Coordinates of C-alpha atoms and ligand atoms in Angstrom, one line a residue:
M1287 CA 147.2 81.0 66.6
S1288 CA 150.0 81.7 64.1
G1289 CA 149.3 81.5 60.3
L1290 CA 151.2 78.3 60.0
G1291 CA 149.3 76.9 63.0
E1292 CA 146.0 77.7 61.3
A1293 CA 147.1 76.1 58.1
L1294 CA 148.3 72.9 59.8
K1295 CA 145.1 72.7 61.9
S1296 CA 143.0 73.1 58.8
F1297 CA 145.1 70.6 56.9
A1298 CA 144.6 68.1 59.8
V1299 CA 140.8 68.7 60.1
T1300 CA 140.3 68.3 56.3
R1301 CA 142.2 65.0 56.3
W1302 CA 140.4 63.7 59.4
V1303 CA 137.0 64.5 58.0
S1304 CA 137.8 62.8 54.8
R1305 CA 138.1 59.5 56.6
K1306 CA 134.7 59.5 58.3
S1307 CA 131.7 57.5 57.2
R1308 CA 129.0 59.5 55.5
K1309 CA 126.7 59.2 58.5
D1310 CA 129.4 60.4 60.9
F1311 CA 130.4 63.1 58.5
E1312 CA 126.8 64.4 58.3
R1313 CA 126.6 64.5 62.1
W1314 CA 129.9 66.5 62.3
Q1315 CA 128.7 68.8 59.5
A1316 CA 125.3 69.5 61.2
R1317 CA 127.1 70.4 64.4
A1318 CA 129.6 72.7 62.7
L1319 CA 126.8 74.4 60.7
R1320 CA 124.7 74.9 63.9
R1321 CA 127.6 76.4 65.7
W1322 CA 128.2 78.8 62.8
L1323 CA 124.5 79.8 62.6
D1324 CA 124.5 80.6 66.4
R1325 CA 127.9 82.2 66.7
D1326 CA 129.1 83.7 63.4
L1327 CA 126.1 84.5 61.2
P1328 CA 124.4 86.9 63.6
L1329 CA 127.5 89.1 63.6
A1330 CA 126.6 90.3 60.1
S1331 CA 124.0 93.0 60.4
F1332 CA 121.9 91.7 57.5
Y1333 CA 121.1 88.7 59.8
G1334 CA 121.4 90.0 63.4
K1335 CA 120.2 86.9 65.1
A1336 CA 120.5 83.1 64.7
P1337 CA 117.7 81.3 62.8
R1338 CA 116.1 78.2 64.2
H1339 CA 116.8 76.4 60.9
L1340 CA 119.0 77.3 57.9
D1341 CA 116.0 77.2 55.6
E1342 CA 114.4 80.1 57.4
L1343 CA 117.0 82.3 55.9
P1344 CA 116.4 84.0 52.5
V1345 CA 118.2 82.9 49.4
T1346 CA 120.9 85.4 48.6
D1347 CA 122.9 86.1 45.4
K1348 CA 125.7 88.3 44.1
A1349 CA 123.4 91.2 43.3
L1350 CA 122.1 91.3 46.9
L1351 CA 125.5 90.7 48.5
M1352 CA 127.1 93.5 46.4
S1353 CA 124.2 96.0 47.0
Q1354 CA 124.4 95.6 50.8
F1355 CA 128.1 94.6 51.1
E1356 CA 128.6 96.2 54.5
R1357 CA 125.7 94.2 56.0
F1358 CA 127.2 90.8 55.0
N1359 CA 130.7 91.3 56.6
I1360 CA 131.2 91.5 60.3
G1361 CA 133.5 94.5 60.1
G1362 CA 130.8 96.5 58.3
V1363 CA 133.3 97.3 55.5
S1364 CA 131.5 99.2 52.7
A1365 CA 131.6 98.2 49.1
R1366 CA 133.3 101.6 48.3
D1367 CA 136.1 100.9 50.7
G1368 CA 136.3 97.4 49.5
W1369 CA 136.7 98.3 45.9
A1370 CA 139.3 101.0 46.8
A1371 CA 141.3 98.4 48.8
A1372 CA 141.0 95.7 46.1
S1373 CA 142.3 98.0 43.4
A1374 CA 145.2 99.1 45.6
D1375 CA 147.2 96.5 47.5
G1376 CA 144.2 94.4 48.6
R1377 CA 144.8 95.2 52.3
L1378 CA 142.4 96.8 54.7
G1379 CA 143.9 96.7 58.2
N1380 CA 144.6 93.0 58.7
L1381 CA 141.9 91.9 56.2
T1382 CA 142.5 90.8 52.6
I1383 CA 140.1 92.1 50.0
G1384 CA 140.0 90.9 46.4
A1385 CA 137.7 91.1 43.4
S1386 CA 136.7 88.5 40.9
T1387 CA 137.3 89.2 37.2
G1388 CA 134.3 89.5 35.0
T1389 CA 132.4 92.1 33.1
S1390 CA 131.9 95.3 35.0
G1391 CA 128.7 95.2 37.0
N1392 CA 129.1 91.5 37.4
R1393 CA 132.3 91.5 39.5
G1394 CA 132.2 90.3 43.1
L1395 CA 134.3 91.4 46.1
F1396 CA 135.5 89.0 48.8
I1397 CA 136.9 89.8 52.2
I1398 CA 138.8 87.4 54.5
S1399 CA 141.0 87.6 57.6
E1400 CA 144.6 86.3 57.9
A1401 CA 143.4 83.3 59.8
E1402 CA 140.9 82.4 57.1
K1403 CA 143.6 82.8 54.4
Y1404 CA 145.8 80.2 56.1
R1405 CA 142.8 77.9 56.8
W1406 CA 142.0 78.1 53.1
L1407 CA 145.6 77.2 52.2
G1408 CA 145.6 74.3 54.6
A1409 CA 142.4 72.9 53.2
I1410 CA 143.5 73.2 49.6
L1411 CA 146.8 71.5 50.3
A1412 CA 145.0 68.7 52.2
K1413 CA 142.7 68.1 49.2
A1414 CA 145.0 68.7 46.3
V1415 CA 148.5 67.4 47.1
P1416 CA 148.5 65.7 50.5
D1417 CA 150.7 62.9 49.2
L1418 CA 153.3 65.2 47.7
L1419 CA 154.2 67.2 50.8
W1420 CA 156.9 64.9 52.0
R1421 CA 159.2 67.0 49.8
R1422 CA 159.1 70.6 48.9
Q1423 CA 156.8 71.4 45.9
R1424 CA 157.1 74.3 43.5
V1425 CA 153.6 75.4 42.7
A1426 CA 152.8 77.7 39.8
V1427 CA 149.5 79.5 40.0
I1428 CA 148.4 81.1 36.7
L1429 CA 145.3 83.0 37.3
P1430 CA 143.8 86.4 36.2
Q1431 CA 144.7 88.2 39.4
N1432 CA 146.9 87.7 42.5
T1433 CA 144.2 88.0 45.1
G1434 CA 146.5 87.9 48.0
L1435 CA 145.3 84.5 48.9
Y1436 CA 148.5 82.9 47.7
D1437 CA 150.9 85.2 49.5
S1438 CA 150.5 83.2 52.7
A1439 CA 152.1 80.2 51.1
R1440 CA 155.2 81.8 49.6
K1441 CA 157.6 81.5 52.4
S1442 CA 156.6 78.2 53.9
R1443 CA 159.0 75.2 54.2
R1444 CA 156.9 72.8 52.2
I1445 CA 156.0 75.0 49.3
D1446 CA 157.5 77.5 47.0
L1447 CA 154.6 79.2 45.3
R1448 CA 154.7 81.6 42.5
F1449 CA 152.0 83.6 40.8
F1450 CA 152.0 84.3 37.1
D1451 CA 149.6 86.9 35.8
L1452 CA 147.3 85.4 33.2
T1453 CA 146.2 88.8 32.0
L1454 CA 149.8 89.8 31.0
G1455 CA 149.8 86.9 28.5
P1456 CA 152.2 83.9 28.5
E1457 CA 154.8 85.7 26.4
H1458 CA 155.6 87.8 29.4
W1459 CA 156.5 85.0 31.7
R1460 CA 157.2 81.9 29.6
K1461 CA 160.9 81.7 30.4
A1462 CA 160.3 82.5 34.1
L1463 CA 157.8 79.7 34.3
E1464 CA 159.9 77.2 32.5
D1465 CA 162.9 78.1 34.7
F1466 CA 160.8 77.7 37.8
A1467 CA 160.1 74.1 36.7
P1468 CA 156.9 73.8 38.7
T1469 CA 155.9 70.4 40.2
V1470 CA 152.3 71.5 40.5
I1471 CA 150.5 73.8 38.0
I1472 CA 147.2 75.4 38.6
A1473 CA 145.8 77.3 35.6
P1474 CA 142.6 77.8 33.4
P1475 CA 142.1 75.0 30.9
K1476 CA 142.7 77.4 27.9
M1477 CA 146.1 78.2 29.2
L1478 CA 147.0 74.6 29.9
R1479 CA 146.0 73.9 26.3
H1480 CA 148.1 76.8 25.1
F1481 CA 151.1 75.2 26.9
A1482 CA 150.4 72.1 24.8
A1483 CA 150.0 74.0 21.5
A1484 CA 153.1 76.1 22.1
G1485 CA 155.2 73.2 23.4
F1486 CA 156.1 74.7 26.8
R1487 CA 159.0 73.0 28.6
L1488 CA 157.1 71.8 31.7
K1489 CA 157.2 68.5 33.6
P1490 CA 154.8 68.8 36.5
L1491 CA 153.8 65.9 38.8
R1492 CA 150.2 67.3 39.0
V1493 CA 148.1 69.6 36.8
F1494 CA 144.9 71.3 37.9
S1495 CA 142.4 73.1 35.8
A1496 CA 140.9 76.1 37.7
A1497 CA 138.9 79.3 37.3
E1498 CA 137.0 78.3 34.1
T1499 CA 134.7 75.4 33.2
L1500 CA 136.7 72.5 32.0
D1501 CA 135.3 71.5 28.6
P1502 CA 135.7 67.8 27.8
V1503 CA 137.2 68.8 24.5
D1504 CA 140.3 70.3 26.2
R1505 CA 141.0 67.4 28.5
P1506 CA 142.6 64.9 26.1
V1507 CA 144.9 67.6 24.6
I1508 CA 146.1 68.6 28.0
E1509 CA 146.5 65.1 29.4
T1510 CA 148.4 63.9 26.4
F1511 CA 150.8 66.8 26.5
F1512 CA 151.6 66.4 30.2
G1513 CA 151.3 62.6 30.3
R1514 CA 149.2 62.9 33.4
P1515 CA 145.5 62.9 34.4
L1516 CA 144.1 66.4 34.6
D1517 CA 142.6 67.3 38.0
Q1518 CA 140.2 70.2 38.8
I1519 CA 140.0 72.8 41.5
Y1520 CA 136.6 74.4 41.5
M1521 CA 136.8 77.8 43.2
A1522 CA 135.3 81.2 42.8
T1523 CA 135.2 84.5 44.6
E1524 CA 132.8 82.9 46.9
G1525 CA 135.3 80.2 48.0
L1526 CA 136.6 76.8 47.4
F1527 CA 133.9 74.4 46.2
A1528 CA 135.4 71.2 44.9
V1529 CA 138.7 69.5 44.3
T1530 CA 139.6 66.2 42.5
C1531 CA 140.9 63.4 44.7
R1532 CA 143.6 60.9 43.8
Q1533 CA 141.0 58.5 42.4
G1534 CA 139.7 61.2 40.0
G1535 CA 136.5 62.0 41.9
L1536 CA 135.6 65.7 42.0
H1537 CA 134.5 66.1 45.6
L1538 CA 132.4 68.9 46.9
A1539 CA 134.0 70.8 49.8
E1540 CA 131.2 69.8 52.1
D1541 CA 133.6 70.1 55.0
S1542 CA 133.4 73.8 54.8
V1543 CA 130.3 74.5 52.7
F1544 CA 126.8 73.2 53.2
F1545 CA 125.2 72.6 49.8
E1546 CA 121.5 72.8 48.8
F1547 CA 120.6 72.1 45.2
E1548 CA 118.0 73.6 42.9
P1549 CA 117.0 71.5 39.9
V1550 CA 117.1 73.2 36.5
G1551 CA 116.1 70.3 34.3
D1552 CA 118.0 67.7 32.3
G1553 CA 119.5 66.3 35.5
L1554 CA 121.3 69.5 36.3
V1555 CA 121.3 71.5 39.5
T1556 CA 122.5 74.9 40.7
P1557 CA 123.9 75.0 44.2
L1558 CA 122.9 77.2 47.1
V1559 CA 126.0 77.5 49.3
T1560 CA 126.4 78.2 53.0
A1561 CA 130.1 78.7 53.9
F1562 CA 130.0 77.6 57.5
R1563 CA 133.7 78.1 58.2
R1564 CA 133.8 81.7 57.0
Q1565 CA 133.7 84.2 59.8
T1566 CA 134.4 87.6 58.1
Q1567 CA 132.1 87.7 55.1
I1568 CA 129.0 85.8 55.8
M1569 CA 127.6 83.7 53.0
A1570 CA 124.4 81.8 53.6
R1571 CA 122.1 80.1 51.0
Y1572 CA 124.0 82.0 48.3
R1573 CA 122.9 81.0 44.8
M1574 CA 125.8 80.1 42.6
N1575 CA 125.7 80.6 38.9
D1576 CA 127.1 77.2 38.1
L1577 CA 125.4 74.1 36.6
L1578 CA 126.4 70.8 38.1
R1579 CA 125.6 67.2 37.4
L1580 CA 125.9 65.3 40.7
S1581 CA 127.2 61.7 40.8
E1582 CA 125.0 59.0 42.0
A1583 CA 127.7 56.6 43.3
P1584 CA 130.2 57.3 46.1
C1585 CA 133.9 57.7 45.1
R1586 CA 136.3 54.7 45.3
C1587 CA 138.6 56.7 47.6
G1588 CA 136.2 56.3 50.5
S1589 CA 135.8 60.0 51.2
P1590 CA 132.3 60.8 52.6
L1591 CA 132.2 64.0 50.5
R1592 CA 129.8 63.9 47.6
T1593 CA 131.1 64.0 44.1
V1594 CA 130.1 65.9 40.9
D1595 CA 130.2 64.2 37.5
E1596 CA 130.7 67.4 35.8
I1597 CA 130.6 71.2 36.2
V1598 CA 128.7 71.8 33.0
G1599 CA 128.9 75.6 32.8
R1600 CA 127.1 78.6 34.1
M1601 CA 123.5 79.4 34.4
D1602 CA 124.3 82.7 32.7
D1603 CA 125.2 80.8 29.5
V1604 CA 122.0 78.8 29.2
F1605 CA 120.3 79.7 25.9
R1606 CA 116.8 81.3 26.4
L1607 CA 114.7 80.8 23.3
A1608 CA 111.1 81.0 22.2
S1609 CA 109.5 77.9 20.9
V1610 CA 106.0 76.8 19.7
H1611 CA 105.4 75.7 23.3
G1612 CA 106.6 78.9 24.9
P1613 CA 110.0 79.9 26.3
I1614 CA 112.6 77.1 26.6
L1615 CA 116.1 76.8 28.1
V1616 CA 118.9 74.9 26.4
T1617 CA 121.9 74.1 28.6
P1618 CA 125.5 74.6 27.5
D1619 CA 126.4 70.9 27.7
I1620 CA 123.8 69.8 25.2
L1621 CA 124.8 72.6 22.8
R1622 CA 128.5 71.8 23.2
N1623 CA 127.9 68.1 22.5
A1624 CA 125.9 68.7 19.4
V1625 CA 128.9 70.7 17.9
L1626 CA 131.6 68.3 19.0
K1627 CA 129.8 65.1 18.0
A1628 CA 129.1 66.5 14.5
D1629 CA 132.7 65.9 13.4
R1630 CA 135.8 64.5 15.1
R1631 CA 138.0 67.2 13.5
I1632 CA 136.3 69.9 15.6
D1633 CA 138.2 70.7 18.7
D1634 CA 137.3 74.3 19.3
F1635 CA 134.3 76.5 18.6
R1636 CA 132.2 79.3 19.9
L1637 CA 128.4 79.2 20.0
I1638 CA 126.8 82.5 21.0
Q1639 CA 123.2 83.5 21.4
T1640 CA 123.3 87.1 20.1
A1641 CA 119.6 87.9 20.0
P1642 CA 116.4 86.4 21.3
D1643 CA 116.1 84.5 18.0
T1644 CA 119.7 84.3 16.7
V1645 CA 122.5 82.0 17.4
E1646 CA 126.0 82.3 15.9
L1647 CA 128.3 79.3 15.4
R1648 CA 132.0 80.4 15.1
L1649 CA 134.5 78.0 13.7
A1650 CA 138.2 78.6 12.7
P1651 CA 138.9 79.2 9.0
N1652 CA 141.3 76.2 8.8
L1653 CA 138.6 73.7 9.7
A1654 CA 137.4 71.7 6.7
D1655 CA 134.2 73.0 5.1
D1656 CA 132.3 69.7 5.4
A1657 CA 133.1 69.6 9.2
A1658 CA 131.8 73.1 9.6
A1659 CA 128.7 72.3 7.6
A1660 CA 128.1 69.2 9.8
A1661 CA 128.3 71.3 13.0
L1662 CA 125.9 73.9 11.7
L1663 CA 123.5 71.2 10.7
A1664 CA 123.8 69.5 14.1
V1665 CA 123.0 72.7 16.0
R1666 CA 120.1 73.5 13.8
A1667 CA 118.7 69.9 14.2
L1668 CA 119.0 70.1 18.0
L1669 CA 117.1 73.4 18.2
A1670 CA 114.6 72.2 15.6
L1671 CA 113.9 69.2 17.8
R1672 CA 113.1 71.5 20.7
Q1673 CA 110.9 73.4 18.2
A1674 CA 112.8 76.7 18.9
T1675 CA 112.2 79.8 16.9
V1676 CA 115.7 80.6 16.0
S1677 CA 118.1 81.0 13.1
V1678 CA 121.7 79.7 13.4
D1679 CA 124.4 81.4 11.4
L1680 CA 127.9 80.1 10.7
V1681 CA 130.8 82.5 11.0
R1682 CA 134.3 81.4 10.0
A1683 CA 136.8 83.4 12.1
P1684 CA 140.0 82.8 14.1
L1685 CA 139.4 81.7 17.7
P1686 CA 142.4 83.5 19.5
L1687 CA 143.7 82.8 23.0
E1688 CA 142.0 85.6 25.1
T1689 CA 143.6 86.2 28.5
A1690 CA 141.6 89.1 29.6
R1691 CA 138.3 87.3 29.9
K1692 CA 137.0 83.9 30.8
L1693 CA 136.7 81.4 27.9
R1694 CA 133.1 80.4 27.4
R1695 CA 132.6 78.3 24.3
V1696 CA 128.8 78.5 24.7
E1697 CA 127.7 82.0 25.6
Y1698 CA 124.5 83.8 26.1
R1699 CA 125.3 87.4 25.1
L1700 CA 122.1 89.3 25.6
R1701 CA 122.2 91.1 28.8
L1702 CA 119.1 93.3 28.7
T1703 CA 116.5 90.8 29.6
Ligands
ZN2482 ZN1 137.5 60.4 45.8

């Protein structure tokens, strides 16, 4: 099948599945998962044969996948060849290889075929802009790296897609972006917020936050500037995991991923994902680093796909503290809310655990002293309530726009544990 054929088919399947009842959807999903377990998963040498049930398979994670990279892809491509290809043009024969951004040692490689690339494109269009495709859209993708995923869309009749390199900084491409006049913008929330702060000349029909956790503090700034609701695309090296529907529900991509959930307390879960439509790099029961709060109610749009109230942050950024009752975990959402609720004038901050018993609260120098004092007090009170053994220090310093790394307002910065 041609690339365009794959994209169209994927578009159609994605739309068709979204109209099923939950019961019919689950039946369809179970069949698709079973077929994948029988036909695709055994082709990766790590597995070798089909399991009777998914839950017989071990839980996997990034460290395992990266340490035995060649055993998780059906071509047996080694991590060494993968990294070499990713840092060159991202091609290895007819495969596309890309790497996630991140600190060294924590980066992931992905590997997909041409057909998968087009299927991914069809799925994302079906979820994100199905109602806009009656006329040609200009889509601006502003992400850290052009992974090659977007190349497939460039020349198509329905879409004019352009990539703007986040790491170069907006000063390098501001004019090009404004002249392009995108109708759809996909960018990390910090960049969308920068467009607002710097008054970029942009009038998109739809705006998506991607690649970083969307903090509630950024949403009103971005929505006011663009005069539109802000939608989300939740994707990672590991694939496409959720997209906002036209009713504002953030739907899990259960039509290509089977989700299991591990509870971590406070009503939050981390997902184990099984990507049952991927055929090149096999990903089964893979533990994601993200913290999700699942919705209880189905979405008004009628889609059978489950929704998420919020992607709260990353498990990596949970604070790990000692308390009089032993070790405790404090999740990023609770810490963030303590700071933001302390004073309405606070719309940016950094809260970093820098040592087992030390937390640093960073606030910009132009924030009023009484607001800063209130935030410090709020964080101290929260941690005292949990009876944590910790000191919280206030640092007044500028909070610049950083394009080389992901923005994490709440961050756990001890890595040697
Ligand atoms: Zn919906």
